[in-house]
Amino acid sequence: MDKSISLDQAAMLSINPVTGGLLVESRDLPAGSWVVQNAANSGVGRSVIAFAKERGLRTINIVRREELVTDLEELGADIVLIGSPDVAARVRAIIGNSPVLLGLDGVSGKATSLLLDVLTEGALLVIYGYMSGEPFTPDRNVLKAKNITTTEFWMYQDEYLPRHPALGAESARLVAEGKLTLPSAPIYKAKDFAEALAYLRKNGKVLLNFNPDRG
C-alpha cells in the first residue's frame, strides 16, 4: 500500500471503490459514452466518477444538495444536477441527442424514475443499493417503451471475484494520485463514545478509534 494513502482511505478501498469499478464495467461502452447515476456523492458514486474518467467515459451525476455540485465537478464529474422531475430535460439541454446506455441506481424507490427518464433506447439499469429504503418498482411501461434491461448487482457474485484484486490495486492508485477521495465518517476516541453514539443515531455511521498509538 502506498504510504501516501491515509489509514482512513485505505480501510475503505476494498468495498466501495471496487464496487464502483465493477459497476462501470457492467457494460462495454466506447470512450466518450455517457453513464448516469444517483447517489453520486457516496463512496460508490465517487468511485464511479473516477473509474469512468480513467476509461474515457463521461458521467451524469444526480445529487440532492447544491453544495455537492462543485465538489464532484472537481473530482472529475462531467455533469452534476440536483434531482428534480425535469432532470432529463436539463440533461438533454447539455448533451443533445447523445445516447445514455448505462444507469447505476443506488437509491431505488422514486429516485429510479429520474434515471429511467435520462436513459435511452436499449439501456441497461443496474440496481446496487436501496438507500431510500423503498423497493425497486420502476414503471414497466417505460422499461418496455425504451427496451431497458434491469439487473441487480452484488460485488461478491462469482463472476466478479476475479476482478477484485486488479480493481483494488487501481483504487489505491487513484487515491494516491488524488483522483479519488472517499467520504469518511468522523473518527471518535473511545472515551467519546456518547458523542459518537449521538452522531450514529443521526447519521447512520461512525468510526470508533481504539488504536492506542493514535490516542
C-alpha positions in Angstrom: 0.0 0.0 0.0 1.3 3.4 -1.0 2.3 5.2 2.3 0.7 8.4 1.0 -2.7 6.9 1.4 -4.2 7.6 4.9 -5.4 4.7 7.0 -9.0 6.0 6.8 -8.9 5.9 2.9 -7.0 2.6 2.9 -9.6 1.0 5.1 -12.3 1.7 2.5 -10.5 0.6 -0.6 -11.8 -3.0 -0.9 -15.5 -2.2 -0.9 -16.9 1.0 -2.4 -14.1 1.6 -5.0 -14.2 -2.0 -6.2 -17.9 -1.8 -6.4 -17.7 1.4 -8.5 -15.2 -0.2 -10.8 -17.3 -3.2 -11.4 -20.4 -1.1 -12.0 -18.6 1.0 -14.6 -17.6 -2.3 -16.3 -21.3 -3.6 -16.3 -21.5 -2.7 -19.9 -18.8 -2.4 -22.6 -19.1 1.2 -23.8 -16.9 3.1 -26.2 -14.9 6.1 -25.0 -17.0 9.2 -24.8 -20.2 7.3 -23.8 -22.4 8.7 -21.1 -23.2 7.0 -17.7 -25.9 8.3 -15.4 -26.0 7.6 -11.7 -27.8 8.7 -8.5 -26.2 8.7 -5.0 -23.2 10.3 -6.8 -21.6 11.7 -3.6 -21.5 8.3 -1.9 -18.3 6.3 -1.8 -19.5 4.2 -4.7 -20.7 7.2 -6.6 -17.3 9.0 -6.3 -15.6 5.8 -7.3 -17.8 5.5 -10.4 -16.8 9.1 -11.4 -13.1 8.2 -11.0 -13.2 4.9 -12.8 -15.3 6.2 -15.6 -12.9 9.1 -16.2 -10.0 6.6 -16.4 -11.8 4.7 -19.1 -12.8 7.8 -21.1 -16.4 7.7 -20.1 -18.5 10.7 -19.1 -20.8 10.8 -16.1 -24.2 12.4 -15.4 -24.5 12.6 -11.6 -27.7 13.2 -9.8 -27.4 14.6 -6.2 -29.7 16.0 -3.6 -27.8 19.1 -2.4 -26.5 22.1 -4.2 -23.3 22.2 -2.2 -22.2 18.9 -3.7 -22.0 20.1 -7.3 -18.6 21.9 -7.1 -17.0 19.1 -5.1 -18.0 16.4 -7.6 -17.0 18.6 -10.6 -13.6 19.0 -9.0 -13.4 15.2 -8.7 -14.0 14.9 -12.4 -17.8 14.6 -12.8 -18.9 15.9 -16.2 -22.4 16.9 -15.3 -23.8 17.3 -11.7 -27.5 18.0 -11.4 -29.9 18.3 -8.4 -32.6 15.6 -8.7 -36.0 17.0 -9.8 -38.8 16.0 -12.2 -37.2 18.0 -15.1 -33.7 16.5 -14.8 -34.0 14.6 -18.1 -34.8 17.8 -19.9 -31.8 19.5 -18.3 -29.6 16.7 -19.3 -30.8 16.9 -22.9 -30.1 20.6 -23.0 -26.5 19.8 -22.3 -25.8 16.6 -24.2 -28.4 16.9 -27.0 -29.4 13.5 -28.5 -26.4 11.6 -27.3 -27.4 8.1 -26.0 -27.1 7.2 -22.3 -26.9 3.4 -22.2 -25.8 2.7 -18.6 -27.6 3.8 -15.4 -26.5 3.0 -11.9 -29.1 3.1 -9.1 -28.0 3.1 -5.5 -31.2 4.7 -4.2 -34.2 2.8 -5.7 -37.8 3.8 -5.0 -39.0 7.1 -6.6 -35.4 8.1 -7.5 -35.3 5.3 -10.1 -37.7 7.2 -12.3 -35.2 10.0 -12.8 -32.7 7.6 -14.1 -35.3 6.0 -16.5 -36.1 9.4 -17.8 -32.5 10.0 -18.7 -31.7 6.6 -20.1 -32.2 6.0 -23.8 -33.3 3.1 -26.1 -31.7 -0.2 -25.2 -30.0 1.0 -22.0 -29.0 -1.2 -19.0 -30.0 -0.1 -15.5 -28.0 -1.7 -12.7 -29.5 -1.6 -9.2 -26.9 -1.9 -6.5 -28.5 -0.2 -3.4 -31.7 0.8 -1.7 -30.6 3.9 0.2 -34.2 5.2 0.1 -35.5 2.2 1.9 -38.0 1.8 -0.8 -38.4 -1.2 -3.1 -37.4 -1.2 -6.8 -40.7 -0.5 -8.5 -39.9 1.0 -12.0 -42.6 2.0 -14.4 -42.9 -1.1 -16.5 -44.3 0.9 -19.4 -41.2 3.0 -19.5 -39.0 -0.1 -19.4 -40.9 -1.6 -22.3 -41.1 1.6 -24.4 -37.3 2.2 -24.2 -36.4 -1.5 -24.2 -34.4 -1.0 -20.9 -32.9 -4.0 -19.2 -32.6 -4.1 -15.4 -30.3 -6.2 -13.3 -29.4 -6.3 -9.6 -25.7 -6.2 -8.6 -23.7 -7.7 -5.7 -19.9 -7.4 -5.8 -19.4 -10.9 -4.4 -21.1 -12.7 -7.3 -18.7 -15.4 -8.6 -18.4 -13.7 -12.0 -16.9 -10.5 -10.3 -14.4 -12.1 -7.9 -11.5 -12.4 -10.4 -11.6 -8.6 -11.0 -11.4 -7.7 -7.3 -7.6 -7.7 -7.0 -6.9 -5.5 -10.1 -9.7 -3.1 -9.2 -8.4 -2.9 -5.6 -5.0 -2.0 -6.9 -6.4 0.6 -9.3 -8.4 2.1 -6.5 -5.3 2.5 -4.4 -3.5 4.2 -7.3 -6.4 6.6 -7.9 -6.5 7.6 -4.2 -2.7 8.0 -4.1 -2.8 10.2 -7.2 -5.6 12.4 -5.7 -8.1 11.3 -8.4 -10.4 9.7 -5.8 -11.3 10.8 -2.3 -13.7 8.6 -0.3 -16.1 10.3 2.1 -15.4 9.1 5.7 -17.5 9.3 8.8 -15.9 11.2 11.8 -13.5 9.3 13.9 -14.1 9.4 17.7 -11.9 8.2 20.6 -13.3 5.5 22.8 -13.8 8.0 25.6 -16.1 10.0 23.4 -18.5 7.1 22.9 -21.6 9.0 23.9 -20.8 11.7 21.3 -20.2 9.0 18.7 -23.5 7.3 19.5 -25.4 10.6 19.1 -23.8 11.1 15.7 -24.6 7.4 14.8 -28.2 7.8 15.6 -28.5 11.0 13.5 -26.3 10.0 10.5 -26.2 6.2 10.4 -22.4 5.6 10.5 -19.4 6.4 12.6 -15.8 5.1 13.2 -14.5 4.4 16.7 -10.8 4.6 17.2 -9.4 2.0 19.6 -5.8 2.4 18.5 -3.7 3.4 21.5 -1.0 4.8 19.1 -3.4 7.3 17.8 -4.9 8.3 21.2 
